[in-house]
Amino acid sequence: VNLLGPVTLTLALLPLMMKNCNDDKKNVKIINVSSSAHLRATGVFDEEDLRSSSKSLMNIFPDTKDEDLSTYAKSKLALLQFSTLLRHKLPKDNKIQVFDAHPGLVWTPLLRNHIGDKATNTLQKTGLAGLIYKSPTEGSRALLAALDHPAGTSEEQLYFVNGQPGGFASPESRDLQQSQQLLDRLIAPELEGIVELPDGW
């Protein structure tokens, strides 16, 4: 869901975005929501994964509970790599801006489920939850800052953290070879028959 959901939606809407991107009255942007958790992942796949004969490498991700959030970290790195693909593969004359954004630490059900009921109740009762974490509304405002940002160059990675551009994203998030492997070994086979990839991908 963290990866294929936004990728499928983006690719489905991409023809319409490309049609409208050169209209000066329309500000066409793709903003992918990442997380600082991506810094924990050095790659989506390792060498053993890439040696697999499977058409799709989706099966490397476990179906069990993501106790250490390693799968979550990989999914957020993968989404950043999808942004890298967009920036490099979209036509050079297009005016679609592709930004990445991390809203900060947000008090969400995902977070509460991860830390457990005891920690959640303690943080809520003491009021620390509101001091340490953002509300979902505050997190969404941080993402809207990317929407309001003026256009940059099409191949430049601009990573927003807490509503400010210039946040640190890992070198792996900009690695074009890893991004291409993600496309070839996961995105393309998983989305075959669901959504068309752009010409030349």
mmCIF file of N, CA and C in Angstrom, residues 110-171:
data_model
loop_
_atom_site.group_PDB
_atom_site.id
_atom_site.type_symbol
_atom_site.label_atom_id
_atom_site.label_comp_id
_atom_site.label_asym_id
_atom_site.label_seq_id
_atom_site.Cartn_x
_atom_site.Cartn_y
_atom_site.Cartn_z
ATOM 1 N N LEU A 110 -1.011 4.214 12.929
ATOM 2 C CA LEU A 110 0.159 3.376 12.642
ATOM 3 C C LEU A 110 1.195 3.483 13.754
ATOM 4 N N LEU A 111 1.468 4.712 14.177
ATOM 5 C CA LEU A 111 2.435 4.919 15.250
ATOM 6 C C LEU A 111 1.943 4.314 16.560
ATOM 7 N N ARG A 112 0.689 4.564 16.883
ATOM 8 C CA ARG A 112 0.145 4.055 18.151
ATOM 9 C C ARG A 112 0.129 2.534 18.179
ATOM 10 N N ASN A 113 -0.207 1.913 17.044
ATOM 11 C CA ASN A 113 -0.186 0.446 16.993
ATOM 12 C C ASN A 113 1.226 -0.086 17.169
ATOM 13 N N HIS A 114 2.201 0.663 16.662
ATOM 14 C CA HIS A 114 3.588 0.198 16.755
ATOM 15 C C HIS A 114 4.117 0.286 18.187
ATOM 16 N N ILE A 115 3.826 1.377 18.874
ATOM 17 C CA ILE A 115 4.385 1.534 20.223
ATOM 18 C C ILE A 115 3.577 0.794 21.277
ATOM 19 N N GLY A 116 2.344 0.417 20.950
ATOM 20 C CA GLY A 116 1.543 -0.388 21.868
ATOM 21 C C GLY A 116 0.646 0.447 22.782
ATOM 22 N N ASP A 117 -0.325 -0.235 23.369
ATOM 23 C CA ASP A 117 -1.336 0.440 24.185
ATOM 24 C C ASP A 117 -0.747 1.102 25.430
ATOM 25 N N LYS A 118 0.189 0.432 26.082
ATOM 26 C CA LYS A 118 0.741 0.965 27.325
ATOM 27 C C LYS A 118 1.438 2.303 27.084
ATOM 28 N N ALA A 119 2.319 2.349 26.098
ATOM 29 C CA ALA A 119 3.026 3.595 25.793
ATOM 30 C C ALA A 119 2.061 4.660 25.285
ATOM 31 N N THR A 120 1.098 4.234 24.467
ATOM 32 C CA THR A 120 0.113 5.181 23.933
ATOM 33 C C THR A 120 -0.677 5.830 25.060
ATOM 34 N N ASN A 121 -1.178 5.012 25.996
ATOM 35 C CA ASN A 121 -1.972 5.544 27.106
ATOM 36 C C ASN A 121 -1.146 6.473 27.983
ATOM 37 N N THR A 122 0.109 6.107 28.222
ATOM 38 C CA THR A 122 0.977 6.952 29.045
ATOM 39 C C THR A 122 1.216 8.308 28.383
ATOM 40 N N LEU A 123 1.509 8.284 27.101
ATOM 41 C CA LEU A 123 1.762 9.529 26.372
ATOM 42 C C LEU A 123 0.527 10.416 26.325
ATOM 43 N N GLN A 124 -0.641 9.793 26.201
ATOM 44 C CA GLN A 124 -1.871 10.578 26.156
ATOM 45 C C GLN A 124 -2.231 11.146 27.532
ATOM 46 N N LYS A 125 -2.102 10.339 28.561
ATOM 47 C CA LYS A 125 -2.472 10.786 29.909
ATOM 48 C C LYS A 125 -1.565 11.897 30.417
ATOM 49 N N THR A 126 -0.293 11.830 30.055
ATOM 50 C CA THR A 126 0.663 12.841 30.535
ATOM 51 C C THR A 126 0.690 14.089 29.651
ATOM 52 N N GLY A 127 0.028 14.010 28.507
ATOM 53 C CA GLY A 127 0.052 15.143 27.585
ATOM 54 C C GLY A 127 1.298 15.194 26.726
ATOM 55 N N LEU A 128 2.187 14.200 26.892
ATOM 56 C CA LEU A 128 3.428 14.201 26.121
ATOM 57 C C LEU A 128 3.188 13.953 24.631
ATOM 58 N N ALA A 129 2.102 13.253 24.316
ATOM 59 C CA ALA A 129 1.818 12.971 22.908
ATOM 60 C C ALA A 129 1.698 14.268 22.112
ATOM 61 N N GLY A 130 1.009 15.251 22.701
ATOM 62 C CA GLY A 130 0.825 16.523 22.012
ATOM 63 C C GLY A 130 2.087 17.359 21.943
ATOM 64 N N LEU A 131 3.042 17.089 22.846
ATOM 65 C CA LEU A 131 4.308 17.835 22.840
ATOM 66 C C LEU A 131 5.332 17.217 21.888
ATOM 67 N N ILE A 132 5.322 15.892 21.801
ATOM 68 C CA ILE A 132 6.329 15.192 21.007
ATOM 69 C C ILE A 132 5.898 15.038 19.550
ATOM 70 N N TYR A 133 4.612 14.783 19.355
ATOM 71 C CA TYR A 133 4.129 14.451 18.015
ATOM 72 C C TYR A 133 3.203 15.534 17.473
ATOM 73 N N LYS A 134 3.148 15.602 16.156
ATOM 74 C CA LYS A 134 2.205 16.493 15.485
ATOM 75 C C LYS A 134 0.847 15.802 15.378
ATOM 76 N N SER A 135 -0.186 16.619 15.318
ATOM 77 C CA SER A 135 -1.501 16.076 14.985
ATOM 78 C C SER A 135 -1.531 15.818 13.479
ATOM 79 N N PRO A 136 -2.455 14.975 13.007
ATOM 80 C CA PRO A 136 -2.572 14.779 11.560
ATOM 81 C C PRO A 136 -2.788 16.086 10.795
ATOM 82 N N THR A 137 -3.520 17.019 11.393
ATOM 83 C CA THR A 137 -3.734 18.316 10.735
ATOM 84 C C THR A 137 -2.413 19.063 10.581
ATOM 85 N N GLU A 138 -1.601 19.065 11.642
ATOM 86 C CA GLU A 138 -0.296 19.731 11.575
ATOM 87 C C GLU A 138 0.611 19.047 10.552
ATOM 88 N N GLY A 139 0.543 17.723 10.496
ATOM 89 C CA GLY A 139 1.337 16.986 9.520
ATOM 90 C C GLY A 139 0.929 17.333 8.096
ATOM 91 N N SER A 140 -0.362 17.481 7.867
ATOM 92 C CA SER A 140 -0.830 17.819 6.517
ATOM 93 C C SER A 140 -0.389 19.224 6.122
ATOM 94 N N ARG A 141 -0.310 20.143 7.088
ATOM 95 C CA ARG A 141 0.158 21.501 6.771
ATOM 96 C C ARG A 141 1.614 21.463 6.301
ATOM 97 N N ALA A 142 2.391 20.585 6.895
ATOM 98 C CA ALA A 142 3.793 20.451 6.486
ATOM 99 C C ALA A 142 3.891 19.987 5.040
ATOM 100 N N LEU A 143 2.951 19.147 4.621
ATOM 101 C CA LEU A 143 2.954 18.673 3.236
ATOM 102 C C LEU A 143 2.471 19.756 2.278
ATOM 103 N N LEU A 144 1.530 20.562 2.725
ATOM 104 C CA LEU A 144 1.012 21.631 1.871
ATOM 105 C C LEU A 144 2.080 22.670 1.560
ATOM 106 N N ALA A 145 3.091 22.769 2.424
ATOM 107 C CA ALA A 145 4.192 23.702 2.156
ATOM 108 C C ALA A 145 4.899 23.330 0.852
ATOM 109 N N ALA A 146 4.985 22.034 0.571
ATOM 110 C CA ALA A 146 5.591 21.597 -0.682
ATOM 111 C C ALA A 146 4.729 22.012 -1.865
ATOM 112 N N LEU A 147 3.418 21.972 -1.679
ATOM 113 C CA LEU A 147 2.515 22.374 -2.755
ATOM 114 C C LEU A 147 2.666 23.853 -3.093
ATOM 115 N N ASP A 148 2.944 24.664 -2.086
ATOM 116 C CA ASP A 148 3.056 26.113 -2.285
ATOM 117 C C ASP A 148 4.437 26.552 -2.744
ATOM 118 N N HIS A 149 5.395 25.630 -2.743
ATOM 119 C CA HIS A 149 6.774 26.004 -3.073
ATOM 120 C C HIS A 149 6.907 26.328 -4.557
ATOM 121 N N PRO A 150 7.690 27.361 -4.906
ATOM 122 C CA PRO A 150 7.885 27.679 -6.319
ATOM 123 C C PRO A 150 8.614 26.559 -7.052
ATOM 124 N N ALA A 151 8.468 26.554 -8.346
ATOM 125 C CA ALA A 151 9.042 25.496 -9.173
ATOM 126 C C ALA A 151 10.557 25.512 -9.134
ATOM 127 N N GLY A 152 11.151 24.322 -9.218
ATOM 128 C CA GLY A 152 12.598 24.178 -9.329
ATOM 129 C C GLY A 152 12.930 23.478 -10.632
ATOM 130 N N THR A 153 14.135 22.987 -10.762
ATOM 131 C CA THR A 153 14.502 22.248 -11.969
ATOM 132 C C THR A 153 13.893 20.851 -11.918
ATOM 133 N N SER A 154 13.589 20.282 -13.072
ATOM 134 C CA SER A 154 12.815 19.046 -13.121
ATOM 135 C C SER A 154 13.563 17.845 -12.549
ATOM 136 N N GLU A 155 14.907 17.825 -12.606
ATOM 137 C CA GLU A 155 15.655 16.666 -12.122
ATOM 138 C C GLU A 155 16.215 16.859 -10.712
ATOM 139 N N GLU A 156 15.943 17.968 -10.109
ATOM 140 C CA GLU A 156 16.473 18.264 -8.775
ATOM 141 C C GLU A 156 15.591 17.622 -7.705
ATOM 142 N N GLN A 157 16.208 16.877 -6.785
ATOM 143 C CA GLN A 157 15.437 16.337 -5.669
ATOM 144 C C GLN A 157 15.272 17.435 -4.626
ATOM 145 N N LEU A 158 14.035 17.731 -4.312
ATOM 146 C CA LEU A 158 13.755 18.696 -3.259
ATOM 147 C C LEU A 158 12.951 17.971 -2.195
ATOM 148 N N TYR A 159 13.562 17.792 -1.032
ATOM 149 C CA TYR A 159 12.978 16.994 0.042
ATOM 150 C C TYR A 159 12.565 17.925 1.176
ATOM 151 N N PHE A 160 11.273 17.964 1.436
ATOM 152 C CA PHE A 160 10.722 18.817 2.483
ATOM 153 C C PHE A 160 10.644 18.033 3.794
ATOM 154 N N VAL A 161 11.143 18.637 4.848
ATOM 155 C CA VAL A 161 11.043 18.044 6.178
ATOM 156 C C VAL A 161 10.418 19.082 7.096
ATOM 157 N N ASN A 162 9.326 18.708 7.745
ATOM 158 C CA ASN A 162 8.598 19.630 8.628
ATOM 159 C C ASN A 162 8.227 20.934 7.914
ATOM 160 N N GLY A 163 7.885 20.820 6.640
ATOM 161 C CA GLY A 163 7.422 21.969 5.889
ATOM 162 C C GLY A 163 8.510 22.827 5.280
ATOM 163 N N GLN A 164 9.776 22.439 5.472
ATOM 164 C CA GLN A 164 10.886 23.238 4.962
ATOM 165 C C GLN A 164 11.665 22.448 3.904
ATOM 166 N N PRO A 165 12.007 23.082 2.785
ATOM 167 C CA PRO A 165 12.801 22.379 1.777
ATOM 168 C C PRO A 165 14.244 22.217 2.240
ATOM 169 N N GLY A 166 14.954 21.290 1.629
ATOM 170 C CA GLY A 166 16.365 21.120 1.937
ATOM 171 C C GLY A 166 16.660 20.081 2.993
ATOM 172 N N GLY A 167 15.675 19.235 3.333
ATOM 173 C CA GLY A 167 15.908 18.172 4.302
ATOM 174 C C GLY A 167 16.845 17.118 3.752
ATOM 175 N N PHE A 168 17.415 16.328 4.654
ATOM 176 C CA PHE A 168 18.389 15.318 4.233
ATOM 177 C C PHE A 168 17.673 14.048 3.795
ATOM 178 N N ALA A 169 17.887 13.666 2.549
ATOM 179 C CA ALA A 169 17.426 12.381 2.025
ATOM 180 C C ALA A 169 18.654 11.551 1.686
ATOM 181 N N SER A 170 18.543 10.249 1.828
ATOM 182 C CA SER A 170 19.705 9.379 1.650
ATOM 183 C C SER A 170 20.178 9.364 0.201
ATOM 184 N N PRO A 171 21.467 9.097 -0.012
ATOM 185 C CA PRO A 171 21.972 8.946 -1.387
ATOM 186 C C PRO A 171 21.239 7.849 -2.145
#
